[in-house]
Short mmCIF file of N, CA and C in Angstrom, two decimals:
data_model
loop_
_atom_site.label_atom_id
_atom_site.label_comp_id
_atom_site.label_asym_id
_atom_site.label_seq_id
_atom_site.Cartn_x
_atom_site.Cartn_y
_atom_site.Cartn_z
N MET A 1243 7.86 26.58 -26.38
CA MET A 1243 7.01 26.93 -25.08
C MET A 1243 5.28 26.04 -25.90
N ARG A 1244 5.37 26.12 -26.89
CA ARG A 1244 4.09 26.09 -27.08
C ARG A 1244 3.93 24.97 -27.44
N ARG A 1245 4.71 24.05 -27.95
CA ARG A 1245 5.02 22.42 -27.94
C ARG A 1245 5.10 21.85 -26.57
N ALA A 1246 5.34 22.67 -25.27
CA ALA A 1246 5.30 21.87 -24.23
C ALA A 1246 3.91 21.67 -23.30
N LEU A 1247 2.81 22.91 -24.13
CA LEU A 1247 1.84 22.94 -23.67
C LEU A 1247 0.89 22.18 -24.52
N LEU A 1248 1.17 21.64 -25.69
CA LEU A 1248 0.73 21.41 -26.32
C LEU A 1248 0.47 19.28 -26.22
N LEU A 1249 1.70 18.84 -25.92
CA LEU A 1249 1.44 17.80 -25.39
C LEU A 1249 0.69 17.36 -24.43
N PRO A 1250 0.89 18.01 -22.98
CA PRO A 1250 -0.14 17.51 -22.14
C PRO A 1250 -1.92 17.52 -22.76
N LEU A 1251 -1.87 18.58 -23.44
CA LEU A 1251 -3.30 18.66 -24.20
C LEU A 1251 -3.79 17.51 -25.35
N LEU A 1252 -2.83 16.89 -26.07
CA LEU A 1252 -3.05 16.25 -26.56
C LEU A 1252 -3.11 14.54 -25.50
N LEU A 1253 -2.43 14.25 -24.81
CA LEU A 1253 -2.51 12.77 -24.09
C LEU A 1253 -3.85 12.87 -23.43
N GLY A 1254 -4.30 14.23 -22.65
CA GLY A 1254 -5.27 14.18 -22.02
C GLY A 1254 -7.00 14.17 -22.96
N ALA A 1255 -6.73 14.19 -24.35
CA ALA A 1255 -7.48 14.02 -25.16
C ALA A 1255 -7.59 12.60 -25.82
N CYS A 1256 -6.34 11.91 -25.27
CA CYS A 1256 -6.45 10.14 -25.67
C CYS A 1256 -6.73 9.80 -24.15
N ALA A 1257 -6.99 10.20 -23.35
CA ALA A 1257 -7.48 9.49 -21.79
C ALA A 1257 -9.16 9.51 -21.82
N PRO A 1258 -9.61 8.08 -21.30
CA PRO A 1258 -10.63 7.18 -21.53
C PRO A 1258 -11.69 8.23 -20.65
N ALA A 1259 -12.59 8.65 -21.29
CA ALA A 1259 -13.49 9.54 -20.65
C ALA A 1259 -14.54 8.64 -19.60
N VAL A 1260 -14.33 9.69 -18.52
CA VAL A 1260 -15.17 8.68 -16.92
C VAL A 1260 -16.04 8.64 -17.33
N ARG A 1261 -16.97 7.90 -16.65
CA ARG A 1261 -18.70 7.69 -17.43
C ARG A 1261 -18.96 7.44 -15.78
N PRO A 1262 -20.28 8.05 -15.30
CA PRO A 1262 -20.54 8.17 -13.82
C PRO A 1262 -21.26 6.15 -13.84
N GLN A 1263 -20.93 6.23 -12.60
CA GLN A 1263 -21.49 4.63 -12.38
C GLN A 1263 -23.12 4.89 -11.49
N PRO A 1264 -24.20 4.31 -12.71
CA PRO A 1264 -25.45 4.05 -11.67
C PRO A 1264 -25.46 3.96 -10.28
N VAL A 1265 -25.90 4.34 -9.41
CA VAL A 1265 -26.32 3.79 -8.14
C VAL A 1265 -27.60 2.62 -8.10
N GLN A 1266 -27.54 1.65 -7.58
CA GLN A 1266 -28.33 0.84 -7.50
C GLN A 1266 -29.03 0.18 -6.25
N VAL A 1267 -29.89 0.31 -6.04
CA VAL A 1267 -30.65 0.50 -4.68
C VAL A 1267 -31.81 -1.05 -4.68
N TRP A 1268 -31.32 -1.96 -4.06
CA TRP A 1268 -31.92 -3.19 -3.88
C TRP A 1268 -32.48 -3.44 -2.38
N GLU A 1269 -34.04 -4.02 -2.31
CA GLU A 1269 -34.16 -3.85 -0.72
C GLU A 1269 -35.24 -5.27 -0.88
N GLY A 1270 -35.03 -5.81 -0.05
CA GLY A 1270 -35.68 -7.58 0.63
C GLY A 1270 -35.79 -7.78 1.90
N SER A 1271 -35.90 -9.04 2.55
CA SER A 1271 -35.61 -9.52 4.04
C SER A 1271 -35.13 -11.02 3.67
N ALA A 1272 -34.79 -11.19 5.21
CA ALA A 1272 -34.42 -12.66 5.63
C ALA A 1272 -34.52 -12.67 6.86
N ARG A 1273 -34.69 -14.20 7.12
CA ARG A 1273 -34.94 -14.45 8.48
C ARG A 1273 -33.61 -14.93 8.97
N VAL A 1274 -33.38 -14.21 10.18
CA VAL A 1274 -32.12 -14.46 10.49
C VAL A 1274 -32.57 -14.80 12.03
N LEU A 1275 -31.91 -16.02 12.55
CA LEU A 1275 -32.69 -16.80 13.83
C LEU A 1275 -33.75 -16.61 13.78
N LEU A 1276 -34.74 -16.08 14.54
CA LEU A 1276 -36.51 -16.34 14.69
C LEU A 1276 -37.12 -15.19 13.96
N THR A 1277 -36.56 -13.84 13.45
CA THR A 1277 -36.76 -13.06 13.49
C THR A 1277 -37.20 -12.51 11.94
N VAL A 1278 -37.50 -11.50 11.48
CA VAL A 1278 -37.45 -11.57 9.95
C VAL A 1278 -36.93 -9.99 9.53
N GLN A 1279 -35.77 -9.74 8.88
CA GLN A 1279 -35.11 -8.70 9.31
C GLN A 1279 -35.02 -7.58 7.79
N GLN A 1280 -35.02 -6.51 7.67
CA GLN A 1280 -35.31 -5.77 6.61
C GLN A 1280 -33.89 -5.51 5.82
N TYR A 1281 -33.66 -5.52 4.74
CA TYR A 1281 -32.10 -4.64 4.48
C TYR A 1281 -32.34 -4.37 2.87
N ARG A 1282 -31.30 -3.50 2.97
CA ARG A 1282 -31.36 -2.20 2.27
C ARG A 1282 -29.58 -2.27 1.40
N LEU A 1283 -29.27 -2.72 0.03
CA LEU A 1283 -28.05 -2.98 -0.10
C LEU A 1283 -28.42 -1.92 -1.33
N ILE A 1284 -26.94 -0.43 -1.27
CA ILE A 1284 -27.30 0.16 -2.24
C ILE A 1284 -25.31 0.44 -2.49
N PHE A 1285 -25.50 -0.20 -3.88
CA PHE A 1285 -24.30 0.15 -4.32
C PHE A 1285 -23.99 0.67 -5.74
N THR A 1286 -22.52 0.54 -6.19
CA THR A 1286 -22.14 0.49 -7.87
C THR A 1286 -21.51 -0.29 -8.17
N VAL A 1287 -21.22 -0.31 -9.22
CA VAL A 1287 -20.42 -1.41 -9.87
C VAL A 1287 -19.57 -0.90 -11.30
N ASP A 1288 -18.12 -0.83 -10.90
CA ASP A 1288 -17.44 -0.58 -11.92
C ASP A 1288 -17.95 -1.32 -13.29
N PRO A 1289 -18.16 -0.35 -14.59
CA PRO A 1289 -18.00 -1.77 -15.81
C PRO A 1289 -16.99 -2.41 -16.57
N VAL A 1290 -16.14 -1.98 -15.99
CA VAL A 1290 -15.07 -2.29 -16.83
C VAL A 1290 -14.52 -3.71 -15.99
N SER A 1291 -14.19 -3.36 -14.30
CA SER A 1291 -13.75 -4.41 -13.76
C SER A 1291 -14.62 -5.28 -12.89
N HIS A 1292 -15.86 -4.88 -13.10
CA HIS A 1292 -16.95 -5.29 -11.82
C HIS A 1292 -16.87 -5.01 -10.88
N ALA A 1293 -16.02 -4.14 -10.19
CA ALA A 1293 -15.49 -4.51 -8.95
C ALA A 1293 -17.34 -3.53 -8.21
N LEU A 1294 -17.90 -3.87 -7.65
CA LEU A 1294 -18.76 -3.41 -6.47
C LEU A 1294 -18.15 -2.96 -5.38
N SER A 1295 -19.15 -1.47 -4.70
CA SER A 1295 -18.66 -1.28 -3.60
C SER A 1295 -19.86 -0.12 -3.28
N GLY A 1296 -20.18 -0.53 -1.70
CA GLY A 1296 -21.34 0.21 -1.40
C GLY A 1296 -21.77 -0.40 0.12
N THR A 1297 -23.10 0.13 0.61
CA THR A 1297 -23.30 -0.52 2.12
C THR A 1297 -24.99 -1.11 1.82
N LEU A 1298 -24.85 -1.88 2.99
CA LEU A 1298 -25.80 -2.77 3.32
C LEU A 1298 -26.27 -2.69 4.49
N ALA A 1299 -27.40 -2.10 4.58
CA ALA A 1299 -28.31 -1.50 5.90
C ALA A 1299 -29.32 -2.74 6.51
N ASN A 1300 -29.51 -2.63 7.74
CA ASN A 1300 -30.00 -3.90 8.89
C ASN A 1300 -31.12 -2.42 8.68
N LEU A 1301 -32.27 -2.28 8.03
CA LEU A 1301 -33.22 -1.45 8.25
C LEU A 1301 -34.45 -1.53 9.52
N SER A 1302 -33.99 -3.10 9.88
CA SER A 1302 -34.99 -3.26 11.15
C SER A 1302 -34.20 -2.59 12.45
N SER A 1303 -32.52 -2.90 12.65
CA SER A 1303 -31.84 -2.54 13.72
C SER A 1303 -31.31 -1.48 13.24
N GLY A 1304 -30.94 -0.36 12.38
CA GLY A 1304 -30.13 0.57 11.89
C GLY A 1304 -28.91 -0.09 11.89
N ASP A 1305 -28.54 -0.76 11.91
CA ASP A 1305 -26.84 -1.14 11.37
C ASP A 1305 -26.94 -0.48 10.22
N ARG A 1306 -25.39 -0.25 9.63
CA ARG A 1306 -25.03 -0.26 8.20
C ARG A 1306 -23.70 -0.93 8.38
N PHE A 1307 -23.10 -1.57 7.26
CA PHE A 1307 -21.93 -2.16 7.05
C PHE A 1307 -21.37 -1.93 5.22
N GLU A 1308 -20.34 -1.66 5.29
CA GLU A 1308 -19.60 -1.79 4.42
C GLU A 1308 -19.46 -2.92 3.20
N ALA A 1309 -19.61 -3.22 1.44
CA ALA A 1309 -19.56 -3.69 1.09
C ALA A 1309 -18.84 -3.91 0.55
N ALA A 1310 -17.78 -4.57 0.16
CA ALA A 1310 -17.02 -4.85 -1.77
C ALA A 1310 -16.48 -6.25 -2.13
N GLY A 1311 -17.30 -6.03 -3.26
CA GLY A 1311 -16.86 -7.54 -4.20
C GLY A 1311 -16.71 -7.30 -5.46
N THR A 1312 -17.93 -8.43 -6.18
CA THR A 1312 -17.58 -8.02 -7.77
C THR A 1312 -19.19 -8.50 -7.85
N LEU A 1313 -19.52 -8.23 -8.96
CA LEU A 1313 -20.95 -8.25 -9.96
C LEU A 1313 -20.19 -8.92 -11.17
N LEU A 1314 -20.43 -10.63 -11.20
CA LEU A 1314 -19.84 -10.89 -12.64
C LEU A 1314 -21.19 -10.74 -13.36
N PRO A 1315 -21.17 -10.99 -15.22
CA PRO A 1315 -22.08 -11.58 -16.02
C PRO A 1315 -21.83 -12.81 -16.01
N ALA A 1316 -22.74 -13.38 -16.21
CA ALA A 1316 -22.78 -14.94 -16.09
C ALA A 1316 -24.29 -15.58 -16.79
N GLY A 1317 -24.23 -15.15 -18.60
CA GLY A 1317 -25.24 -15.75 -19.42
C GLY A 1317 -26.38 -14.60 -19.16
N ASP A 1318 -27.68 -15.29 -18.66
CA ASP A 1318 -28.43 -13.97 -18.80
C ASP A 1318 -28.57 -13.60 -17.14
N ALA A 1319 -28.22 -14.01 -16.58
CA ALA A 1319 -28.03 -13.40 -14.74
C ALA A 1319 -26.53 -12.99 -14.77
N ALA A 1320 -26.56 -12.43 -13.23
CA ALA A 1320 -24.93 -12.06 -12.94
C ALA A 1320 -24.94 -12.73 -11.68
N GLU A 1321 -23.59 -12.81 -11.03
CA GLU A 1321 -22.98 -13.44 -9.71
C GLU A 1321 -22.54 -12.60 -8.88
N LEU A 1322 -23.09 -11.86 -7.59
CA LEU A 1322 -22.67 -11.46 -7.04
C LEU A 1322 -22.41 -12.05 -5.29
N SER A 1323 -21.01 -11.30 -5.42
CA SER A 1323 -20.75 -11.94 -4.00
C SER A 1323 -19.74 -10.52 -3.71
N ALA A 1324 -20.04 -10.64 -2.36
CA ALA A 1324 -19.41 -9.43 -1.44
C ALA A 1324 -19.34 -9.50 0.27
N GLN A 1325 -17.69 -8.79 0.46
CA GLN A 1325 -17.79 -9.22 1.83
C GLN A 1325 -18.33 -8.05 2.65
N VAL A 1326 -18.57 -8.18 3.59
CA VAL A 1326 -19.68 -7.37 4.16
C VAL A 1326 -18.96 -7.26 5.64
N THR A 1327 -18.77 -5.92 5.77
CA THR A 1327 -18.04 -5.58 7.08
C THR A 1327 -18.46 -4.52 7.82
N PRO A 1328 -18.35 -4.31 9.31
CA PRO A 1328 -18.74 -3.52 10.10
C PRO A 1328 -18.31 -2.03 9.68
N GLY A 1329 -16.78 -2.01 8.96
CA GLY A 1329 -16.61 -0.82 8.72
C GLY A 1329 -16.07 0.02 10.03
N ASN A 1330 -16.43 1.07 10.13
CA ASN A 1330 -15.91 2.06 11.39
C ASN A 1330 -16.51 2.14 12.50
N ALA A 1331 -17.43 0.53 12.89
CA ALA A 1331 -18.12 0.15 13.76
C ALA A 1331 -17.18 0.61 15.14
N PRO A 1332 -18.28 0.74 16.44
CA PRO A 1332 -16.78 0.59 17.72
C PRO A 1332 -16.16 -0.53 18.05
N ARG A 1333 -15.31 -0.14 18.68
CA ARG A 1333 -14.46 -1.69 18.64
C ARG A 1333 -14.03 -1.22 20.40
N LEU A 1334 -14.16 -2.78 20.94
CA LEU A 1334 -13.89 -2.88 22.25
C LEU A 1334 -12.54 -3.38 22.55
N ASN A 1335 -11.76 -2.21 23.71
CA ASN A 1335 -10.55 -2.27 24.19
C ASN A 1335 -10.37 -2.16 25.53
N ALA A 1336 -10.50 -3.68 26.28
CA ALA A 1336 -10.66 -3.84 27.62
C ALA A 1336 -9.45 -4.63 28.08
N GLY A 1337 -9.02 -4.00 29.56
CA GLY A 1337 -7.76 -5.08 30.10
C GLY A 1337 -8.01 -4.87 31.41
N ILE A 1338 -7.46 -5.93 32.51
CA ILE A 1338 -8.04 -6.06 33.62
C ILE A 1338 -6.51 -7.09 34.18
N LEU A 1339 -5.44 -6.17 35.11
CA LEU A 1339 -3.99 -6.76 35.47
C LEU A 1339 -3.25 -7.16 34.41
N GLY A 1340 -3.32 -6.01 33.65
CA GLY A 1340 -2.33 -6.33 31.95
C GLY A 1340 -3.18 -7.24 31.01
N PHE A 1341 -3.69 -8.35 30.93
CA PHE A 1341 -4.79 -8.93 29.90
C PHE A 1341 -6.03 -8.28 29.63
N GLY A 1342 -6.36 -8.29 28.49
CA GLY A 1342 -7.32 -7.76 28.08
C GLY A 1342 -7.57 -8.05 26.29
N ILE A 1343 -8.33 -6.98 25.83
CA ILE A 1343 -8.75 -7.57 24.22
C ILE A 1343 -8.25 -6.36 23.67
N SER A 1344 -8.33 -6.19 22.36
CA SER A 1344 -8.20 -4.84 21.46
C SER A 1344 -8.29 -4.92 20.56
N GLY A 1345 -9.39 -3.86 20.03
CA GLY A 1345 -9.85 -3.53 18.61
C GLY A 1345 -10.88 -4.75 18.23
N VAL A 1346 -11.73 -5.47 19.01
CA VAL A 1346 -12.93 -6.43 18.55
C VAL A 1346 -14.37 -5.52 18.63
N THR A 1347 -14.95 -5.94 17.57
CA THR A 1347 -16.07 -5.05 16.81
C THR A 1347 -17.33 -6.02 17.79
N PHE A 1348 -18.44 -5.37 17.81
CA PHE A 1348 -19.54 -5.58 18.49
C PHE A 1348 -20.51 -6.18 17.53
N LYS A 1349 -19.86 -6.04 16.26
CA LYS A 1349 -20.79 -6.47 14.63
C LYS A 1349 -19.76 -7.58 14.22
N SER A 1350 -20.41 -8.37 13.35
CA SER A 1350 -19.82 -9.86 12.78
C SER A 1350 -19.58 -9.41 11.39
N ASP A 1351 -18.59 -9.86 10.88
CA ASP A 1351 -18.33 -9.40 9.29
C ASP A 1351 -19.33 -10.57 9.05
N ALA A 1352 -19.92 -10.58 7.17
CA ALA A 1352 -20.58 -11.43 6.89
C ALA A 1352 -20.19 -11.19 5.51
N PHE A 1353 -20.97 -12.64 4.52
CA PHE A 1353 -20.37 -12.98 3.16
C PHE A 1353 -22.14 -13.07 2.85
N LEU A 1354 -21.94 -12.10 1.28
CA LEU A 1354 -23.35 -12.13 0.81
C LEU A 1354 -23.01 -12.40 -0.80
N SER A 1355 -23.69 -13.70 -1.34
CA SER A 1355 -23.83 -13.88 -2.25
C SER A 1355 -25.26 -14.57 -3.10
N GLY A 1356 -24.70 -15.02 -4.27
CA GLY A 1356 -26.25 -15.26 -4.86
C GLY A 1356 -26.55 -14.83 -6.07
N GLN A 1357 -27.65 -14.81 -7.18
CA GLN A 1357 -27.62 -14.67 -8.15
C GLN A 1357 -28.51 -13.51 -8.80
N VAL A 1358 -28.31 -12.78 -9.31
CA VAL A 1358 -29.13 -11.15 -9.90
C VAL A 1358 -29.84 -11.59 -11.05
N ARG A 1359 -30.89 -11.61 -11.14
CA ARG A 1359 -31.69 -12.11 -12.74
C ARG A 1359 -32.59 -11.15 -12.73
N GLY A 1360 -32.61 -10.03 -13.71
CA GLY A 1360 -33.84 -9.43 -13.85
C GLY A 1360 -33.55 -8.19 -12.32
N GLY A 1361 -34.72 -7.98 -11.82
CA GLY A 1361 -34.93 -6.94 -10.86
C GLY A 1361 -34.99 -7.83 -9.71
N LEU A 1362 -34.45 -9.18 -9.05
CA LEU A 1362 -34.47 -9.91 -8.48
C LEU A 1362 -33.00 -10.29 -8.09
N PHE A 1363 -32.62 -10.26 -6.58
CA PHE A 1363 -31.47 -10.82 -6.03
C PHE A 1363 -31.97 -12.06 -5.27
N ASP A 1364 -31.81 -13.60 -5.86
CA ASP A 1364 -31.98 -14.55 -4.82
C ASP A 1364 -30.65 -15.04 -4.17
N GLY A 1365 -30.27 -15.01 -2.86
CA GLY A 1365 -29.47 -15.91 -2.58
C GLY A 1365 -28.94 -15.71 -1.01
N SER A 1366 -27.75 -16.10 -0.44
CA SER A 1366 -27.61 -15.64 0.95
C SER A 1366 -26.72 -14.85 2.00
N LEU A 1367 -26.99 -14.65 3.20
CA LEU A 1367 -26.41 -13.87 3.82
C LEU A 1367 -25.44 -14.76 4.94
N ARG A 1368 -24.26 -15.17 4.88
CA ARG A 1368 -23.45 -16.01 5.85
C ARG A 1368 -22.76 -14.97 6.86
N VAL A 1369 -23.42 -15.30 7.92
CA VAL A 1369 -22.89 -14.68 9.08
C VAL A 1369 -21.91 -15.72 10.30
N ASN A 1370 -21.29 -15.94 10.74
CA ASN A 1370 -20.27 -16.96 12.02
C ASN A 1370 -20.47 -17.88 11.00
N GLY A 1371 -20.56 -18.29 9.59
CA GLY A 1371 -20.65 -19.69 9.48
C GLY A 1371 -22.01 -20.02 9.07
N VAL A 1372 -23.35 -19.26 9.42
CA VAL A 1372 -24.35 -19.77 9.58
C VAL A 1372 -25.17 -18.88 8.39
N ARG A 1373 -25.65 -19.68 7.17
CA ARG A 1373 -26.11 -18.99 5.95
C ARG A 1373 -27.82 -18.44 6.21
N TYR A 1374 -28.35 -17.81 5.69
CA TYR A 1374 -29.59 -17.20 5.76
C TYR A 1374 -30.15 -16.74 4.43
N PRO A 1375 -31.01 -17.49 4.03
CA PRO A 1375 -31.50 -16.75 2.92
C PRO A 1375 -31.92 -15.32 3.14
N LEU A 1376 -31.71 -14.95 1.42
CA LEU A 1376 -31.93 -13.43 1.54
C LEU A 1376 -32.57 -13.01 0.12
N THR A 1377 -33.52 -12.17 -0.35
CA THR A 1377 -33.95 -11.91 -1.34
C THR A 1377 -34.39 -10.50 -1.10
N LEU A 1378 -33.46 -10.32 -2.32
CA LEU A 1378 -33.93 -8.29 -2.65
C LEU A 1378 -34.52 -8.30 -4.03
N ARG A 1379 -35.27 -7.12 -4.32
CA ARG A 1379 -35.94 -6.58 -5.43
C ARG A 1379 -35.43 -5.31 -5.28
N ARG A 1380 -34.87 -5.13 -6.79
CA ARG A 1380 -34.36 -3.70 -7.09
C ARG A 1380 -35.16 -2.59 -7.09
N VAL A 1381 -35.01 -1.56 -6.69
CA VAL A 1381 -36.08 -0.52 -6.59
C VAL A 1381 -35.80 0.94 -7.04
N GLN A 1382 -34.47 0.78 -7.35
CA GLN A 1382 -33.92 1.72 -8.33
C GLN A 1382 -32.67 1.61 -8.68
#
């Protein structure tokens, strides 16, 4: 009986310690169509897999999007690439006389990519095939 209790204890001691992932907060702006939009990117990065997960908020419109991708080290900088999706945004389901559409979101997916150097992100936000330059500064 004692050996049965000792084995899980020993195996648990061999497991790697879980380290909390620091939350990064970045803010900045992009010129989308004719207006300047303010953005906030909040994310964490897994130090082993370099997987990024978080949210991209458009502060000008109040919209929030989910962001998932990678932050890969590249010399003295890092390459950030993330798919940005509306997540659980409202979806349109409509039909007339048996024809219709289902599950169409009101917001488009986007792709965020660029380079992080120090406290500055310089990149772009690609929405519906159009690239908009985006600059963010780290605030936390």
